[in-house]
Amino acid sequence: MASRYWVVSLPGQNSASTLWNNLQDQISKHSFDTPLYRFNIPNLRVGTLDSLLALSDDLLKSNTFIEGVSHKIRRQIEELERVSGLETNALTVDGVPVDSYLTRFVWDEAKYPTMSPLRETVDGIHTQVAKIEDDLKVRVAEYNNVRGQLNAINRKQSGSLAVRDLSNLVKPEDIITSEHLVTLLAVVPKYSQKDWLSSYETLTTYVVPRSSKKLYEDNEYALYTVTLFGRVADNFRTSARERGFQVRDFEYSPEAQESRKQELEKLVQDQDMLRSSLLQWCYASYGEVFSSWMHFCAVRVFAESILRYGLPPSFLACVLSPSVKGEKKVRSILEGLCDSANRQVTYWKTEDEGGAMAGLGGDTDAHPYVSFTINIA
């Protein structure tokens, strides 16, 4: 599937069918590897010249916005598919692949009546896409909120012993709690374990001899228990800190541990549900935005063709996808098929250098015909 297309219109002062046949003939002879399609635009309501001029000022800005929303949804789909480990699905519009929808475009009269003013159609498309973008922001924020909570919990469970949650490392039999005795948890630098084992009994009085047991070790620290009289616990913490050992605040609670486990399970379920829901919404919304974008492009081609070629509407609109190395040749073919009068071609080349119609919402480089680029990926 090509990802970059030109949408162009050529002035058809005689017969659009004849011009189409000539274009097909020239492309097949001189650039046979360039896909070429007719872009069928209905007879839209022209309105006044002033209204068309006013509309043309907004077309490029609106196109940038709509295209941006399209790409934003596409990137969100790619991210969700990657995180979910899913194969990338071909994006569609009502079940039709997006490239086929573009190259076989058919105007939706029921959704966008051709007798509506062009401004009304453009504003309607812009409003619809803006609403989809707002919905996307809300849905992504909700999903990211749950994912953020999960990441925070995972960091606590997988970080270093100095900061991580210890509840899943400590068993009930590791903790002694009585009227007089308490068990503390000490985080000892990995390479200071010998120092800990030789000194913990003397850090304060009333430490139970040989009560320290290693529960866990990571790349930086080891986790040890130590049992002592509760009344000297604060003295032990102070002395341990002076020796470079960290006594973690910890209270073993089976109820709290079970509650955290249930919270984690619920967050995982919520994340999976929101991710699946967001992905399905993105698939549907991408199709809706892409369809709106193509209708917007049709209006853009129509309006710019009227402003360039005049009334009554007489032009041939088409879609091409030339290779990078074939672009120059295709441009030459398109220019050659414009009005054969050298005066008109020269006029547009002069306009490219700063005339009144230069850059009329089309590509950066002006041409003697309407032309702009669509990037669908």
CSV table of C-alpha atoms in Angstrom, one decimal, residues 19-354:
chain,number,residue,atom,x,y,z
A,19,LEU,CA,-8.3,14.6,-20.9
A,20,TRP,CA,-8.5,11.5,-18.7
A,21,ASN,CA,-7.7,9.2,-21.7
A,22,ASN,CA,-4.7,11.4,-22.6
A,23,LEU,CA,-3.4,11.4,-19.0
A,24,GLN,CA,-3.7,7.6,-18.8
A,25,ASP,CA,-1.9,7.3,-22.1
A,26,GLN,CA,1.0,9.6,-21.1
A,27,ILE,CA,1.4,7.9,-17.7
A,28,SER,CA,1.4,4.4,-19.2
A,29,LYS,CA,4.0,5.5,-21.8
A,30,HIS,CA,6.4,7.6,-19.7
A,31,SER,CA,5.7,6.6,-16.0
A,32,PHE,CA,4.1,3.2,-16.2
A,33,ASP,CA,4.8,2.4,-12.5
A,34,THR,CA,2.7,5.4,-11.3
A,35,PRO,CA,-0.7,4.3,-10.0
A,36,LEU,CA,-3.4,6.6,-11.4
A,37,TYR,CA,-7.1,6.9,-10.3
A,38,ARG,CA,-10.0,9.1,-11.1
A,39,PHE,CA,-11.1,11.3,-8.1
A,40,ASN,CA,-14.8,11.7,-8.6
A,41,ILE,CA,-16.1,15.0,-7.2
A,42,PRO,CA,-19.8,15.8,-7.6
A,43,ASN,CA,-21.2,19.2,-8.7
A,44,LEU,CA,-21.0,21.1,-5.4
A,45,ARG,CA,-22.6,24.4,-4.6
A,46,VAL,CA,-20.3,27.1,-5.8
A,47,GLY,CA,-21.7,30.1,-4.0
A,48,THR,CA,-20.1,33.5,-4.6
A,49,LEU,CA,-16.5,34.3,-5.5
A,50,ASP,CA,-16.1,36.1,-2.2
A,51,SER,CA,-17.2,33.1,-0.2
A,52,LEU,CA,-14.8,30.9,-2.2
A,53,LEU,CA,-11.9,33.2,-1.5
A,54,ALA,CA,-12.8,33.4,2.2
A,55,LEU,CA,-13.0,29.6,2.3
A,56,SER,CA,-9.7,29.1,0.6
A,57,ASP,CA,-8.0,31.0,3.4
A,58,ASP,CA,-9.1,28.3,5.9
A,59,LEU,CA,-8.7,25.2,3.7
A,60,LEU,CA,-5.0,24.6,4.3
A,61,LYS,CA,-5.3,25.2,8.1
A,62,SER,CA,-8.3,22.9,8.4
A,63,ASN,CA,-6.6,20.2,6.3
A,64,THR,CA,-3.5,20.3,8.6
A,65,PHE,CA,-5.8,19.9,11.6
A,66,ILE,CA,-7.8,17.0,10.2
A,67,GLU,CA,-4.7,15.2,8.8
A,68,GLY,CA,-3.1,15.7,12.3
A,69,VAL,CA,-6.0,14.0,14.0
A,70,SER,CA,-5.9,11.2,11.5
A,71,HIS,CA,-2.2,10.5,12.2
A,72,LYS,CA,-2.7,10.9,15.9
A,73,ILE,CA,-5.3,8.1,16.0
A,74,ARG,CA,-3.2,5.9,13.7
A,75,ARG,CA,-0.2,6.3,16.1
A,76,GLN,CA,-2.4,5.4,19.0
A,77,ILE,CA,-3.6,2.3,17.2
A,78,GLU,CA,0.0,1.3,16.5
A,79,GLU,CA,1.0,1.8,20.1
A,80,LEU,CA,-1.9,-0.2,21.5
A,81,GLU,CA,-1.3,-3.0,19.0
A,82,ARG,CA,2.4,-3.1,20.0
A,83,VAL,CA,1.6,-3.2,23.8
A,84,SER,CA,-1.0,-5.8,23.3
A,85,GLY,CA,1.3,-8.0,21.1
A,86,LEU,CA,-1.3,-7.9,18.3
A,87,GLU,CA,-0.5,-8.1,14.6
A,88,THR,CA,-1.1,-4.8,12.8
A,89,ASN,CA,-4.5,-4.7,11.2
A,90,ALA,CA,-5.2,-2.9,7.9
A,91,LEU,CA,-7.1,0.3,8.7
A,92,THR,CA,-10.4,0.5,7.0
A,93,VAL,CA,-13.4,2.8,6.3
A,94,ASP,CA,-16.6,0.9,6.6
A,95,GLY,CA,-14.6,-2.3,5.8
A,96,VAL,CA,-12.8,-0.8,2.8
A,97,PRO,CA,-8.9,-0.4,3.1
A,98,VAL,CA,-8.1,3.3,3.4
A,99,ASP,CA,-6.0,3.3,0.2
A,100,SER,CA,-8.9,1.8,-1.7
A,101,TYR,CA,-11.3,4.3,-0.1
A,102,LEU,CA,-9.1,7.1,-1.4
A,103,THR,CA,-8.5,5.7,-4.9
A,104,ARG,CA,-12.1,4.7,-5.3
A,105,PHE,CA,-13.7,7.7,-3.5
A,106,VAL,CA,-17.4,8.1,-3.7
A,107,TRP,CA,-19.1,11.2,-2.3
A,108,ASP,CA,-21.6,10.4,0.6
A,109,GLU,CA,-24.6,12.5,-0.4
A,110,ALA,CA,-26.6,11.4,2.6
A,111,LYS,CA,-24.0,12.7,5.0
A,112,TYR,CA,-22.8,15.7,3.1
A,113,PRO,CA,-25.6,17.1,0.8
A,114,THR,CA,-24.1,18.6,-2.3
A,115,MET,CA,-26.5,21.5,-2.2
A,116,SER,CA,-25.2,22.6,1.2
A,117,PRO,CA,-22.9,25.7,1.1
A,118,LEU,CA,-19.3,24.7,1.0
A,119,ARG,CA,-18.6,26.6,4.2
A,120,GLU,CA,-21.3,24.6,6.0
A,121,THR,CA,-19.8,21.3,4.7
A,122,VAL,CA,-16.2,22.3,5.7
A,123,ASP,CA,-17.3,23.6,9.2
A,124,GLY,CA,-19.4,20.5,9.7
A,125,ILE,CA,-16.4,18.2,9.0
A,126,HIS,CA,-14.1,20.3,11.2
A,127,THR,CA,-16.5,20.2,14.1
A,128,GLN,CA,-17.0,16.5,13.8
A,129,VAL,CA,-13.3,15.8,13.7
A,130,ALA,CA,-12.7,18.2,16.6
A,131,LYS,CA,-15.2,16.2,18.7
A,132,ILE,CA,-13.5,12.9,17.9
A,133,GLU,CA,-10.2,14.5,18.9
A,134,ASP,CA,-11.7,15.6,22.2
A,135,ASP,CA,-13.1,12.1,22.8
A,136,LEU,CA,-9.7,10.6,22.0
A,137,LYS,CA,-8.0,12.8,24.6
A,138,VAL,CA,-10.5,11.8,27.3
A,139,ARG,CA,-10.2,8.1,26.5
A,140,VAL,CA,-6.4,8.1,26.3
A,141,ALA,CA,-6.2,10.0,29.6
A,142,GLU,CA,-8.5,7.4,31.3
A,143,TYR,CA,-6.3,4.6,29.9
A,144,ASN,CA,-3.0,6.3,30.8
A,145,ASN,CA,-4.3,7.0,34.4
A,146,VAL,CA,-4.8,3.3,35.0
A,147,ARG,CA,-1.6,2.4,33.3
A,148,GLY,CA,0.2,4.9,35.4
A,149,GLN,CA,-1.2,3.4,38.6
A,150,LEU,CA,-0.1,0.0,37.5
A,151,ASN,CA,3.4,1.2,36.6
A,152,ALA,CA,3.7,2.8,40.0
A,153,ILE,CA,2.8,-0.4,41.7
A,154,ASN,CA,5.2,-2.4,39.5
A,155,ARG,CA,8.0,0.0,40.2
A,156,LYS,CA,7.4,-0.5,43.9
A,157,GLN,CA,7.5,-4.2,43.4
A,158,SER,CA,10.5,-4.3,41.2
A,159,GLY,CA,12.7,-1.4,42.3
A,160,SER,CA,15.6,-1.7,44.7
A,161,LEU,CA,15.1,-2.9,48.2
A,162,ALA,CA,15.6,0.7,49.4
A,163,VAL,CA,12.3,1.8,48.0
A,164,ARG,CA,10.2,-1.2,46.8
A,165,ASP,CA,7.2,-2.8,48.5
A,166,LEU,CA,8.4,-5.5,50.8
A,167,SER,CA,5.1,-7.2,51.5
A,168,ASN,CA,5.6,-9.9,48.9
A,169,LEU,CA,9.0,-10.8,50.2
A,170,VAL,CA,8.1,-11.3,53.9
A,171,LYS,CA,6.3,-14.4,55.2
A,172,PRO,CA,4.4,-14.6,58.4
A,173,GLU,CA,7.0,-16.9,60.0
A,174,ASP,CA,9.7,-14.2,59.3
A,175,ILE,CA,8.1,-11.8,61.7
A,176,ILE,CA,8.0,-12.1,65.5
A,177,THR,CA,5.7,-9.7,67.4
A,178,SER,CA,5.0,-10.1,71.1
A,179,GLU,CA,4.5,-7.9,74.1
A,180,HIS,CA,8.2,-7.2,74.3
A,181,LEU,CA,9.9,-8.3,71.0
A,182,VAL,CA,9.7,-6.9,67.5
A,183,THR,CA,11.3,-7.8,64.2
A,184,LEU,CA,12.8,-5.1,62.1
A,185,LEU,CA,13.7,-5.3,58.4
A,186,ALA,CA,17.2,-3.9,57.5
A,187,VAL,CA,18.3,-3.1,54.0
A,188,VAL,CA,22.0,-3.8,53.8
A,189,PRO,CA,24.3,-2.8,50.9
A,190,LYS,CA,25.3,-5.9,49.1
A,191,TYR,CA,29.0,-5.6,49.8
A,192,SER,CA,28.4,-4.7,53.5
A,193,GLN,CA,26.8,-8.0,54.5
A,194,LYS,CA,29.8,-9.3,56.4
A,195,ASP,CA,29.9,-6.0,58.3
A,196,TRP,CA,26.1,-6.4,59.1
A,197,LEU,CA,26.4,-9.9,60.3
A,198,SER,CA,29.3,-9.1,62.6
A,199,SER,CA,27.9,-5.9,64.1
A,200,TYR,CA,24.1,-6.0,64.2
A,201,GLU,CA,24.0,-7.7,67.7
A,202,THR,CA,26.1,-4.8,69.1
A,203,LEU,CA,24.3,-1.8,67.5
A,204,THR,CA,22.2,-1.5,70.7
A,205,THR,CA,21.4,-3.5,73.8
A,206,TYR,CA,18.8,-6.2,74.0
A,207,VAL,CA,19.2,-7.6,70.4
A,208,VAL,CA,18.4,-11.3,70.2
A,209,PRO,CA,21.6,-13.1,69.2
A,210,ARG,CA,21.7,-14.9,65.9
A,211,SER,CA,18.3,-13.6,65.1
A,212,SER,CA,19.2,-12.0,61.7
A,213,LYS,CA,18.1,-13.9,58.6
A,214,LYS,CA,18.5,-12.9,54.9
A,215,LEU,CA,15.2,-12.9,53.1
A,216,TYR,CA,16.1,-11.5,49.7
A,217,GLU,CA,19.0,-10.0,47.7
A,218,ASP,CA,19.0,-7.8,44.5
A,219,ASN,CA,21.8,-6.2,42.6
A,220,GLU,CA,22.4,-3.5,45.2
A,221,TYR,CA,21.1,-4.6,48.6
A,222,ALA,CA,20.2,-7.6,50.8
A,223,LEU,CA,17.1,-7.7,53.1
A,224,TYR,CA,17.7,-9.0,56.6
A,225,THR,CA,15.5,-9.5,59.6
A,226,VAL,CA,16.6,-8.7,63.2
A,227,THR,CA,14.7,-9.3,66.4
A,228,LEU,CA,15.1,-7.2,69.5
A,229,PHE,CA,13.2,-5.6,72.4
A,230,GLY,CA,10.7,-3.1,71.2
A,231,ARG,CA,11.9,-0.4,73.7
A,232,VAL,CA,15.3,-0.2,72.0
A,233,ALA,CA,14.0,-0.2,68.4
A,234,ASP,CA,14.6,3.5,67.9
A,235,ASN,CA,18.2,3.3,69.2
A,236,PHE,CA,18.8,0.4,66.8
A,237,ARG,CA,17.5,2.4,63.9
A,238,THR,CA,19.8,5.3,64.7
A,239,SER,CA,22.9,3.2,65.1
A,240,ALA,CA,22.1,1.2,62.0
A,241,ARG,CA,21.7,4.4,59.9
A,242,GLU,CA,25.1,5.6,61.2
A,243,ARG,CA,26.7,2.3,59.9
A,244,GLY,CA,25.0,2.7,56.5
A,245,PHE,CA,22.2,0.2,57.1
A,246,GLN,CA,18.6,1.3,56.4
A,247,VAL,CA,15.8,0.0,58.6
A,248,ARG,CA,12.6,0.0,56.6
A,249,ASP,CA,9.2,0.9,58.2
A,250,PHE,CA,7.2,-2.3,57.8
A,251,GLU,CA,4.1,-3.8,59.5
A,252,TYR,CA,3.1,-7.2,58.4
A,253,SER,CA,-0.6,-7.3,57.7
A,254,PRO,CA,-2.2,-10.3,55.8
A,255,GLU,CA,-5.4,-8.1,55.2
A,256,ALA,CA,-3.4,-5.2,53.7
A,257,GLN,CA,-1.4,-7.6,51.5
A,258,GLU,CA,-4.6,-9.3,50.2
A,259,SER,CA,-6.1,-5.8,49.6
A,260,ARG,CA,-3.1,-4.8,47.6
A,261,LYS,CA,-3.3,-8.0,45.6
A,262,GLN,CA,-6.9,-7.5,44.8
A,263,GLU,CA,-6.2,-3.8,43.9
A,264,LEU,CA,-3.5,-5.0,41.5
A,265,GLU,CA,-5.7,-7.6,39.9
A,266,LYS,CA,-8.5,-5.0,39.4
A,267,LEU,CA,-6.1,-2.5,37.8
A,268,VAL,CA,-4.8,-5.2,35.4
A,269,GLN,CA,-8.4,-6.1,34.4
A,270,ASP,CA,-9.3,-2.4,34.1
A,271,GLN,CA,-6.2,-1.7,31.9
A,272,ASP,CA,-6.9,-4.7,29.6
A,273,MET,CA,-10.6,-3.6,29.3
A,274,LEU,CA,-9.7,0.1,28.6
A,275,ARG,CA,-7.0,-0.9,26.2
A,276,SER,CA,-9.4,-3.2,24.2
A,277,SER,CA,-12.1,-0.6,24.3
A,278,LEU,CA,-9.8,2.2,23.2
A,279,LEU,CA,-8.4,0.1,20.4
A,280,GLN,CA,-11.8,-0.7,19.0
A,281,TRP,CA,-12.9,3.0,19.3
A,282,CYS,CA,-9.7,4.0,17.5
A,283,TYR,CA,-10.4,1.6,14.6
A,284,ALA,CA,-13.9,3.0,14.2
A,285,SER,CA,-12.9,6.6,14.7
A,286,TYR,CA,-10.0,6.4,12.3
A,287,GLY,CA,-12.3,5.3,9.6
A,288,GLU,CA,-14.7,8.1,10.4
A,289,VAL,CA,-12.0,10.8,10.4
A,290,PHE,CA,-10.4,9.4,7.2
A,291,SER,CA,-13.8,9.5,5.4
A,292,SER,CA,-14.3,13.1,6.6
A,293,TRP,CA,-10.8,14.0,5.5
A,294,MET,CA,-11.4,12.6,1.9
A,295,HIS,CA,-14.6,14.6,1.7
A,296,PHE,CA,-12.8,17.7,2.9
A,297,CYS,CA,-10.1,17.0,0.2
A,298,ALA,CA,-12.9,16.8,-2.4
A,299,VAL,CA,-14.2,20.2,-1.3
A,300,ARG,CA,-10.7,21.6,-1.4
A,301,VAL,CA,-10.0,20.4,-4.9
A,302,PHE,CA,-13.4,21.7,-6.1
A,303,ALA,CA,-12.9,25.2,-4.5
A,304,GLU,CA,-9.3,25.6,-5.6
A,305,SER,CA,-10.2,24.5,-9.2
A,306,ILE,CA,-13.0,27.0,-9.4
A,307,LEU,CA,-10.6,29.8,-8.2
A,308,ARG,CA,-7.9,28.7,-10.7
A,309,TYR,CA,-9.9,27.8,-13.8
A,310,GLY,CA,-13.1,29.8,-13.3
A,311,LEU,CA,-16.7,29.0,-14.0
A,312,PRO,CA,-18.5,26.9,-15.0
A,313,PRO,CA,-16.7,24.0,-13.2
A,314,SER,CA,-14.6,22.2,-15.8
A,315,PHE,CA,-11.7,20.1,-14.5
A,316,LEU,CA,-10.4,16.6,-14.2
A,317,ALA,CA,-9.6,15.5,-10.6
A,318,CYS,CA,-7.3,12.5,-10.1
A,319,VAL,CA,-5.1,10.7,-7.6
A,320,LEU,CA,-1.6,9.6,-8.3
A,321,SER,CA,1.2,7.9,-6.3
A,322,PRO,CA,4.5,8.4,-8.2
A,323,SER,CA,7.7,7.0,-6.9
A,324,VAL,CA,10.2,9.6,-5.6
A,325,LYS,CA,12.5,9.2,-8.6
A,326,GLY,CA,9.4,9.4,-11.0
A,327,GLU,CA,8.0,12.6,-9.5
A,328,LYS,CA,9.8,15.0,-11.9
A,329,LYS,CA,8.6,13.1,-14.9
A,330,VAL,CA,5.0,13.0,-13.7
A,331,ARG,CA,5.0,16.7,-13.0
A,332,SER,CA,6.2,17.3,-16.5
A,333,ILE,CA,3.3,15.1,-17.9
A,334,LEU,CA,0.7,17.0,-15.8
A,335,GLU,CA,2.1,20.3,-16.9
A,336,GLY,CA,2.1,19.3,-20.5
A,337,LEU,CA,-1.6,18.4,-20.3
A,338,CYS,CA,-2.7,21.7,-18.9
A,339,ASP,CA,-4.0,24.3,-21.3
A,340,SER,CA,-1.7,24.2,-24.3
A,341,ALA,CA,-1.6,27.9,-24.6
A,342,ASN,CA,1.9,28.9,-23.5
A,343,ARG,CA,0.5,32.1,-22.2
A,344,GLN,CA,-1.4,30.3,-19.4
A,345,VAL,CA,1.5,28.1,-18.4
A,346,THR,CA,3.8,31.1,-18.4
A,347,TYR,CA,1.3,33.0,-16.3
A,348,TRP,CA,1.3,30.3,-13.6
A,349,LYS,CA,5.0,30.1,-13.6
A,350,THR,CA,5.1,33.8,-13.1
A,351,GLU,CA,2.6,33.5,-10.3
A,352,ASP,CA,4.9,31.0,-8.6
A,353,GLU,CA,7.4,33.8,-8.2
A,354,GLY,CA,4.9,35.9,-6.2
